[in-house]
Structures are given as C-alpha cells and as structure tokens.
RNA sequence: UUCUUACUACCC
C-alpha cells in the first residue's frame, strides 16, 4: 500500500493525472488501499488544478461509509482549498462544521485552511473568528489573514496585522514579505512595494521568484527603471537559468521583466528578453505583455504586428481577453479600423465568450 | 507514503 500510495503521489506531482487515477482505481479493485490512498489521489487532482475532480473523489470517499476511511486532518486540508477555488462557500462551511465535530479543528493546518477559505471568500469576519479561536497559530495563519485583508480591500487592517506580527516577534518568512509587497504592487504603489522589499533584504530574508514578480510589477507601475534593472541583476544572479529554479517560474520572471522594461519605455530591452525565450516557451502572458506594452507606451503599430505574429506563429496559443483588449486598444490608438474589424471577426469566428 | 498561506499581462 505504501508503495502504491507513493506512486499515486508521484504521478500527481508529475502532472500525470491519468496514470495516478489508473493506479488508484487498480488499488480500489484489489481492495488494497487506505485513507492515505484517498488523500493522495485527491491531492493529485488539486495539484493539477482540477478542484471539481478532487471534490467528486472526496464525495465518493465519504459516501463509501467505510469505517476505516473517515476523513482526517489531511483530507480536510485537501478539500477546503478545492471549495475555495470553486467558490463553494456553503460546502466549505459544512466541512468547517465537520472539522469541529470530529475534533480536527485543533490541527493547525485545518485551522489555517479554514482561515484561508473565508479569506478567499472575502468573509474576513468569519476568518477572524477562526483565527481568534485557534489555540495554536503559526506564521501561515498570520499570512493568510494579512493576505485576506489586503485582497478584500481592507488594506489598513492588513498593514496593522503585519505590524503586529513584527511586534509579537513572529518570524516573518518570505511569504509574509511577498504578500505585502504584492498588495502594494497591485494597488500601483510601486515605491511602497520597493520600500518593503528593501526592508525584507535588510532583515536577511531571501526573495524567491514570487517576490520578484511583485517587485517588478511594482517597478513597472511607477516606471522605476533603475530599481527594475537592479531587480533584473538580482534575478540573473539568483533565479534565471540556475539549477534549482523551476522553468515555469523562469518564464514568469522573464515576462515580468518584459513588462517592467516596456512600461519604462525601454522597448529594446523588453524585446531582447522576449526573444530570450524560445518560441515554444512563450506563453499568452509573454505575448500579451509585449503587445500591451507597445499598445500603451510605444508604437501601436508594433503591437499590431506582434498580434498578427502571435496568431501566425503558434496555432496552439490562443489570445485571451487581455490580449484581444490590448490589440483593440492598439487599433484605436493608430486608427486602424480595418485591423480592428479583422479582430472583431476573429472574436466571432473563434467563439470568444464575451462575458 | 498524502495536506495549508504570497505571485506576473489590458482598461478603470
């Protein structure tokens, strides 16, 4: 069982959901499975962004009525983020009730997942209730609260909670810092984001890919080319093309650099970085970033050329609503009515959902 | 052997 559970988990992590499911079903057929098997297959669905599948499996698990297979803390912690991502708040509340009834609420992970569930739903009163009732809190509990306040528009609460973390001598980790930097960056307060970033470095906390994405977004929002370049150097030293970094994150960091340079009107730099990505590495964000950069801060005709290239060069990469809106903005700026009509026709031809 | 928190692209 141990070995098969590990195999299910391994396939899940490698993105081989089908194989994970197959091994799991074979285990069920032969009756060789335990709670960990169920938790592993549910986790595999979550890791592959299939919350619906995860919930369906969880339901099947609870409906079996097997006394050996009662949900434990791990099961709860699997199912709560699935509820959150699907917006099933009522379902989440039911799981909350179950956690209390079964004594699993004492578990820090369970408490943290509940805080996060309510925070993601903008129900900060509920989140705070859970937070206050938790006997044992850790840095994750605090981080989830700070992020929840920031994302529900209660930015002052987020900041004062962050201050309180420091007063209470809670060891701030890279997530705590990145969350605050991201919050400032999302509000377009690039200078404040950079201030927090500097403080983070002074405290000796090492930034990761996510931190850099927010820092660069902050630089971009205020056109801070100098700080953007510094961040670029940092990225080269610590993230880009290094052994331990995830290639997916690398593309994201390069996309952010393209965005930063474009918004600082350094289009040669932006384009050079874009070209640093192999054609097959470029994703929708890479294209949209550069198209949007030209559309708003540069020559709108360049934006339109890029849009045409995007469609021609990679038939598997579909422009999304962001891309289209950037392209249309470029048409408007350069009075390109006929190109605009072509895009209009493209939208209709490809059945874009206009909601 | 399984689990929780931060993140990049349009306009406003």
Short mmCIF file of C-alpha atoms (C1' of nucleotides) in Angstrom, two decimals:
data_model
loop_
_atom_site.label_atom_id
_atom_site.label_comp_id
_atom_site.label_asym_id
_atom_site.label_seq_id
_atom_site.Cartn_x
_atom_site.Cartn_y
_atom_site.Cartn_z
CA UNK A 1 0.00 0.00 0.00
CA UNK A 2 2.79 2.39 0.96
CA UNK A 3 4.50 1.89 -2.35
CA UNK A 4 1.33 2.30 -4.40
CA UNK A 5 0.39 5.44 -2.46
CA UNK A 6 3.78 6.88 -3.24
CA UNK A 7 3.30 6.01 -6.91
CA UNK A 8 -0.07 7.79 -7.00
CA UNK A 9 1.50 10.84 -5.39
CA UNK A 10 4.46 10.77 -7.75
CA UNK A 11 2.23 10.69 -10.85
CA UNK A 12 0.19 13.53 -9.39
CA UNK A 13 3.24 15.69 -8.92
CA UNK A 14 4.48 14.94 -12.42
CA UNK A 15 1.21 16.06 -13.94
CA UNK A 16 0.26 12.52 -14.96
CA UNK A 17 -3.23 12.62 -13.54
CA UNK A 18 -4.49 9.81 -15.73
CA UNK A 19 -1.78 7.43 -14.55
CA UNK A 20 -2.37 8.42 -10.94
CA UNK A 21 -6.06 7.70 -11.31
CA UNK A 22 -5.37 4.38 -13.01
CA UNK A 23 -3.09 3.16 -10.22
CA UNK A 24 -5.60 4.34 -7.64
CA UNK A 25 -8.52 2.55 -9.31
CA UNK A 26 -6.47 -0.64 -9.53
CA UNK A 27 -5.81 -0.36 -5.81
CA UNK A 28 -9.53 0.02 -5.15
CA UNK A 29 -10.33 -3.01 -7.32
CA UNK A 30 -7.93 -5.20 -5.40
CA UNK A 31 -9.05 -3.84 -2.05
CA UNK A 32 -5.53 -2.72 -1.16
CA UNK A 33 -5.97 0.89 -0.14
CA UNK A 34 -6.20 3.10 2.92
CA UNK A 35 -7.02 6.67 3.86
CA UNK A 36 -3.67 7.87 2.56
CA UNK A 37 -4.52 6.45 -0.88
CA UNK A 38 -7.65 8.57 -0.96
CA UNK A 39 -5.87 11.64 0.30
CA UNK A 40 -3.15 11.12 -2.29
CA UNK A 41 -5.50 10.91 -5.26
CA UNK A 42 -7.48 13.94 -4.07
CA UNK A 43 -4.21 15.86 -3.68
CA UNK A 44 -3.17 14.78 -7.17
CA UNK A 45 -6.33 16.35 -8.63
CA UNK A 46 -5.68 19.56 -6.69
CA UNK A 47 -2.09 19.77 -7.87
CA UNK A 48 -3.36 19.54 -11.42
CA UNK A 49 -5.88 22.32 -10.92
CA UNK A 50 -8.90 20.03 -11.05
CA UNK A 51 -10.80 21.02 -7.94
CA UNK A 52 -14.03 19.59 -9.26
CA UNK A 53 -12.48 16.18 -9.73
CA UNK A 54 -10.96 16.41 -6.27
CA UNK A 55 -14.33 17.13 -4.69
CA UNK A 56 -16.04 14.34 -6.61
CA UNK A 57 -13.45 11.89 -5.28
CA UNK A 58 -13.81 13.24 -1.77
CA UNK A 59 -17.56 12.77 -2.00
CA UNK A 60 -17.13 9.21 -3.21
CA UNK A 61 -14.79 8.56 -0.29
CA UNK A 62 -17.26 9.81 2.33
CA UNK A 63 -20.21 8.04 0.74
CA UNK A 64 -18.49 4.65 0.86
CA UNK A 65 -19.30 4.51 4.55
CA UNK A 66 -16.14 2.52 5.25
CA UNK A 67 -15.29 2.87 8.95
CA UNK A 68 -11.60 2.67 8.13
CA UNK A 69 -11.87 5.58 5.72
CA UNK A 70 -13.02 8.53 7.82
CA UNK A 71 -11.64 11.89 6.69
CA UNK A 72 -8.68 13.03 8.76
CA UNK A 73 -6.92 16.38 9.02
CA UNK A 74 -5.15 15.87 5.70
CA UNK A 75 -8.44 15.11 3.94
CA UNK A 76 -9.95 18.30 5.32
CA UNK A 77 -6.94 20.34 4.31
CA UNK A 78 -7.29 18.88 0.82
CA UNK A 79 -10.94 19.62 0.44
CA UNK A 80 -11.06 23.18 1.79
CA UNK A 81 -8.89 24.79 -0.91
CA UNK A 82 -10.96 22.91 -3.50
CA UNK A 83 -14.13 24.52 -2.08
CA UNK A 84 -12.43 27.90 -2.06
CA UNK A 85 -11.28 27.72 -5.65
CA UNK A 86 -14.76 26.75 -6.84
CA UNK A 87 -16.47 29.37 -4.70
CA UNK A 88 -18.43 26.69 -2.84
CA UNK A 89 -18.56 28.60 0.43
CA UNK A 90 -21.54 26.68 1.79
CA UNK A 91 -19.79 23.41 1.16
CA UNK A 92 -16.76 24.84 2.96
CA UNK A 93 -18.86 25.82 5.95
CA UNK A 94 -20.18 22.26 6.14
CA UNK A 95 -16.62 20.96 6.21
CA UNK A 96 -15.91 23.52 8.94
CA UNK A 97 -18.76 22.01 10.98
CA UNK A 98 -17.44 18.54 10.39
CA UNK A 99 -13.96 19.60 11.50
CA UNK A 100 -15.33 20.89 14.80
CA UNK A 101 -17.50 17.82 15.42
CA UNK A 102 -14.66 15.44 14.74
CA UNK A 103 -12.10 17.31 16.82
CA UNK A 104 -9.94 18.07 13.79
CA UNK A 105 -10.24 21.80 14.35
CA UNK A 106 -7.34 21.62 16.82
CA UNK A 107 -5.00 20.86 13.95
CA UNK A 108 -3.09 24.00 12.84
CA UNK A 109 -3.25 23.02 9.18
CA UNK A 110 -7.01 22.63 9.40
CA UNK A 111 -7.36 25.99 11.14
CA UNK A 112 -5.14 27.64 8.55
CA UNK A 113 -7.14 26.16 5.70
CA UNK A 114 -10.35 27.47 7.27
CA UNK A 115 -8.88 30.94 7.66
CA UNK A 116 -7.84 30.79 4.03
CA UNK A 117 -11.25 29.56 2.89
CA UNK A 118 -13.04 32.51 4.48
CA UNK A 119 -10.33 34.95 3.47
CA UNK A 120 -10.60 33.89 -0.18
CA UNK A 121 -14.35 34.39 0.03
CA UNK A 122 -13.88 37.89 1.41
CA UNK A 123 -15.55 36.80 4.65
CA UNK A 124 -12.98 38.37 6.91
CA UNK A 125 -15.26 38.36 9.97
CA UNK A 126 -15.54 34.60 9.70
CA UNK A 127 -11.82 34.28 9.02
CA UNK A 128 -11.04 36.35 12.08
CA UNK A 129 -13.35 34.25 14.24
CA UNK A 130 -11.48 31.11 13.26
CA UNK A 131 -8.14 32.87 13.70
CA UNK A 132 -9.05 34.03 17.22
CA UNK A 133 -10.28 30.60 18.23
CA UNK A 134 -7.16 28.83 17.09
CA UNK A 135 -5.17 27.64 20.08
CA UNK A 136 -2.05 27.23 18.08
CA UNK A 137 -1.21 29.74 15.35
CA UNK A 138 1.81 29.79 13.12
CA UNK A 139 3.20 32.16 10.50
CA UNK A 140 0.88 30.64 7.88
CA UNK A 141 -2.18 31.62 9.93
CA UNK A 142 -0.98 35.20 10.10
CA UNK A 143 -0.02 35.32 6.44
CA UNK A 144 -3.43 34.06 5.40
CA UNK A 145 -5.09 36.81 7.44
CA UNK A 146 -2.84 39.56 6.09
CA UNK A 147 -3.49 38.45 2.51
CA UNK A 148 -7.21 38.13 3.15
CA UNK A 149 -7.49 41.69 4.45
CA UNK A 150 -5.41 43.06 1.60
CA UNK A 151 -7.45 41.28 -1.05
CA UNK A 152 -10.79 42.24 0.41
CA UNK A 153 -9.85 45.89 0.20
CA UNK A 154 -9.15 46.32 3.93
CA UNK A 155 -5.61 47.31 3.31
CA UNK A 156 -5.18 49.15 6.62
CA UNK A 157 -6.11 46.05 8.55
CA UNK A 158 -3.61 44.08 6.52
CA UNK A 159 -0.83 46.51 7.31
CA UNK A 160 -1.60 46.74 11.01
CA UNK A 161 -1.71 42.98 11.24
CA UNK A 162 1.65 42.85 9.52
CA UNK A 163 2.97 45.34 12.08
CA UNK A 164 1.52 43.24 14.86
CA UNK A 165 3.37 40.22 13.55
CA UNK A 166 6.61 42.13 13.97
CA UNK A 167 5.69 43.38 17.44
CA UNK A 168 4.78 39.88 18.55
CA UNK A 169 8.13 38.63 17.28
CA UNK A 170 6.63 36.27 14.80
CA UNK A 171 9.32 35.09 12.45
CA UNK A 172 8.37 36.67 9.11
CA UNK A 173 9.04 34.35 6.22
CA UNK A 174 9.36 35.02 2.51
CA UNK A 175 5.59 34.61 2.10
CA UNK A 176 4.82 37.28 4.72
CA UNK A 177 7.02 39.79 2.94
CA UNK A 178 5.95 38.84 -0.56
CA UNK A 179 2.29 39.16 0.40
CA UNK A 180 2.73 42.77 1.50
CA UNK A 181 4.90 43.64 -1.49
CA UNK A 182 2.29 42.13 -3.81
CA UNK A 183 -0.50 44.06 -2.10
CA UNK A 184 1.26 47.37 -2.64
CA UNK A 185 2.19 46.45 -6.20
CA UNK A 186 -1.40 45.51 -7.04
CA UNK A 187 -2.54 48.91 -5.85
CA UNK A 188 0.02 50.55 -8.10
CA UNK A 189 2.05 51.75 -5.10
CA UNK A 190 5.41 50.77 -6.51
CA UNK A 191 7.54 52.92 -4.22
CA UNK A 192 5.96 51.45 -1.10
CA UNK A 193 6.42 47.97 -2.54
CA UNK A 194 10.09 48.72 -3.09
CA UNK A 195 10.45 50.06 0.47
CA UNK A 196 9.12 46.80 1.87
CA UNK A 197 11.42 44.86 -0.45
CA UNK A 198 14.41 46.77 0.87
CA UNK A 199 13.35 46.09 4.44
CA UNK A 200 12.99 42.44 3.62
CA UNK A 201 16.55 42.30 2.33
CA UNK A 202 17.80 44.14 5.42
CA UNK A 203 16.12 41.52 7.58
CA UNK A 204 18.12 38.87 5.75
CA UNK A 205 15.16 37.13 4.13
CA UNK A 206 15.97 35.75 0.71
CA UNK A 207 13.47 36.67 -2.03
CA UNK A 208 12.19 33.98 -4.34
CA UNK A 209 10.57 34.02 -7.79
CA UNK A 210 7.20 35.15 -6.46
CA UNK A 211 8.78 38.04 -4.59
CA UNK A 212 10.49 39.21 -7.75
CA UNK A 213 7.28 39.09 -9.78
CA UNK A 214 5.67 41.51 -7.35
CA UNK A 215 8.72 43.74 -7.06
CA UNK A 216 8.94 44.01 -10.84
CA UNK A 217 5.24 44.70 -11.09
CA UNK A 218 5.78 47.49 -8.56
CA UNK A 219 8.67 48.93 -10.58
CA UNK A 220 6.57 48.73 -13.73
CA UNK A 221 3.65 50.57 -12.17
CA UNK A 222 5.76 53.62 -11.35
CA UNK A 223 8.21 53.38 -14.24
CA UNK A 224 11.16 52.78 -11.91
CA UNK A 225 13.73 51.72 -14.47
CA UNK A 226 16.72 51.91 -12.12
CA UNK A 227 15.21 49.67 -9.47
CA UNK A 228 13.89 47.44 -12.21
CA UNK A 229 17.40 46.99 -13.53
CA UNK A 230 18.68 46.18 -10.06
CA UNK A 231 15.99 43.57 -9.74
CA UNK A 232 16.94 42.22 -13.14
CA UNK A 233 20.55 41.79 -11.95
CA UNK A 234 19.31 40.05 -8.85
CA UNK A 235 17.18 37.74 -10.98
CA UNK A 236 20.17 36.86 -13.16
CA UNK A 237 22.27 36.03 -10.11
CA UNK A 238 19.73 34.05 -8.15
CA UNK A 239 16.92 32.80 -10.32
CA UNK A 240 17.38 32.74 -14.06
CA UNK A 241 19.00 29.69 -15.58
CA UNK A 242 20.01 28.30 -12.22
CA UNK A 243 19.88 24.62 -11.41
CA UNK A 244 17.34 24.74 -8.64
CA UNK A 245 14.80 27.03 -10.22
CA UNK A 246 11.59 25.86 -11.80
CA UNK A 247 11.49 26.56 -15.57
CA UNK A 248 7.85 27.63 -15.30
CA UNK A 249 8.76 30.33 -12.82
CA UNK A 250 11.60 31.46 -15.04
CA UNK A 251 9.20 32.25 -17.84
CA UNK A 252 7.06 34.22 -15.37
CA UNK A 253 10.06 36.22 -14.19
CA UNK A 254 11.08 36.99 -17.77
CA UNK A 255 7.51 38.01 -18.57
CA UNK A 256 7.63 40.40 -15.63
CA UNK A 257 10.93 41.81 -16.81
CA UNK A 258 9.47 42.36 -20.27
CA UNK A 259 6.55 44.17 -18.65
CA UNK A 260 8.82 46.30 -16.48
CA UNK A 261 11.06 47.34 -19.40
CA UNK A 262 8.09 48.03 -21.65
CA UNK A 263 6.37 50.20 -19.06
CA UNK A 264 9.66 52.05 -18.56
CA UNK A 265 9.70 52.56 -22.34
CA UNK A 266 12.88 50.51 -22.78
CA UNK A 267 11.46 48.58 -25.68
CA UNK A 268 14.80 47.29 -26.94
CA UNK A 269 15.41 45.61 -23.60
CA UNK A 270 11.86 44.30 -23.46
CA UNK A 271 12.11 42.79 -26.89
CA UNK A 272 15.56 41.31 -26.22
CA UNK A 273 14.15 39.49 -23.18
CA UNK A 274 11.13 38.34 -25.12
CA UNK A 275 13.48 36.89 -27.70
CA UNK A 276 15.48 35.24 -24.97
CA UNK A 277 12.52 32.93 -24.56
CA UNK A 278 12.41 30.13 -27.09
CA UNK A 279 9.28 30.42 -29.26
CA UNK A 280 7.75 27.37 -27.60
CA UNK A 281 8.43 28.81 -24.13
CA UNK A 282 6.44 31.96 -24.81
CA UNK A 283 3.03 31.81 -23.22
CA UNK A 284 -0.06 34.01 -23.51
CA UNK A 285 1.25 36.34 -20.84
CA UNK A 286 4.57 36.81 -22.69
CA UNK A 287 2.76 37.93 -25.85
CA UNK A 288 0.11 39.97 -24.08
CA UNK A 289 2.69 41.80 -22.02
CA UNK A 290 4.67 42.95 -25.02
CA UNK A 291 1.59 43.71 -27.13
CA UNK A 292 0.12 45.69 -24.24
CA UNK A 293 3.40 47.50 -23.70
CA UNK A 294 3.53 48.73 -27.29
CA UNK A 295 -0.18 49.47 -27.34
CA UNK A 296 0.00 51.80 -24.37
CA UNK A 297 3.53 53.07 -24.09
CA UNK A 298 5.00 52.67 -27.53
CA UNK A 299 4.17 52.40 -31.19
CA UNK A 300 0.73 50.87 -31.58
CA UNK A 301 1.71 49.50 -34.99
CA UNK A 302 4.34 47.33 -33.33
CA UNK A 303 1.60 45.96 -31.10
CA UNK A 304 -0.48 45.03 -34.11
CA UNK A 305 2.46 43.40 -35.88
CA UNK A 306 3.08 41.31 -32.79
CA UNK A 307 -0.55 40.31 -32.54
CA UNK A 308 -0.52 39.14 -36.14
CA UNK A 309 2.70 37.21 -35.49
CA UNK A 310 1.27 35.60 -32.39
CA UNK A 311 -1.62 34.16 -34.32
CA UNK A 312 0.50 33.07 -37.24
CA UNK A 313 3.44 31.57 -35.36
CA UNK A 314 1.70 29.37 -32.88
CA UNK A 315 -1.66 27.86 -33.68
CA UNK A 316 -1.89 26.27 -30.24
CA UNK A 317 -1.53 29.54 -28.38
CA UNK A 318 -4.82 31.38 -28.28
CA UNK A 319 -5.04 35.07 -27.43
CA UNK A 320 -7.22 35.59 -24.37
CA UNK A 321 -9.46 38.51 -23.42
CA UNK A 322 -6.46 40.53 -22.16
CA UNK A 323 -4.60 40.01 -25.43
CA UNK A 324 -7.59 40.99 -27.52
CA UNK A 325 -8.25 44.07 -25.48
CA UNK A 326 -4.63 45.19 -25.87
CA UNK A 327 -4.81 44.63 -29.60
CA UNK A 328 -8.05 46.58 -29.89
CA UNK A 329 -6.53 49.40 -27.88
CA UNK A 330 -3.67 49.47 -30.37
CA UNK A 331 -6.17 49.67 -33.24
CA UNK A 332 -7.91 52.58 -31.57
CA UNK A 333 -4.65 54.42 -30.97
CA UNK A 334 -3.47 54.06 -34.54
CA UNK A 335 -6.88 54.49 -36.20
CA UNK A 336 -6.51 51.02 -37.69
CA UNK A 337 -10.17 50.46 -38.41
CA UNK A 338 -9.73 47.59 -40.85
CA UNK A 339 -7.40 45.70 -38.49
CA UNK A 340 -9.95 46.28 -35.75
CA UNK A 341 -12.67 44.78 -37.91
CA UNK A 342 -10.45 41.76 -38.58
CA UNK A 343 -10.03 41.25 -34.85
CA UNK A 344 -13.75 41.62 -34.39
CA UNK A 345 -14.29 38.91 -36.99
CA UNK A 346 -11.64 36.76 -35.30
CA UNK A 347 -13.50 37.04 -31.99
CA UNK A 348 -16.72 35.89 -33.60
CA UNK A 349 -15.07 33.14 -35.63
CA UNK A 350 -13.39 31.67 -32.57
CA UNK A 351 -16.45 31.88 -30.38
CA UNK A 352 -14.98 34.02 -27.66
CA UNK A 353 -17.15 34.25 -24.60
CA UNK A 354 -17.90 37.94 -24.28
CA UNK A 355 -18.84 37.80 -20.63
"C1'" U B 1 3.59 7.34 1.52
"C1'" U B 2 -0.84 12.27 1.50
"C1'" C B 3 -2.11 18.30 3.45
"C1'" U B 4 -2.46 24.71 4.47
"C1'" U B 5 -0.54 30.88 3.27
"C1'" A B 6 2.25 35.04 -1.11
"C1'" C B 7 2.85 35.86 -7.35
"C1'" U B 8 3.45 38.35 -13.41
"C1'" A B 9 -0.12 40.65 -18.60
"C1'" C B 10 -5.50 45.07 -20.71
"C1'" C B 11 -8.88 49.09 -19.14
"C1'" C B 12 -10.97 51.59 -14.90
#
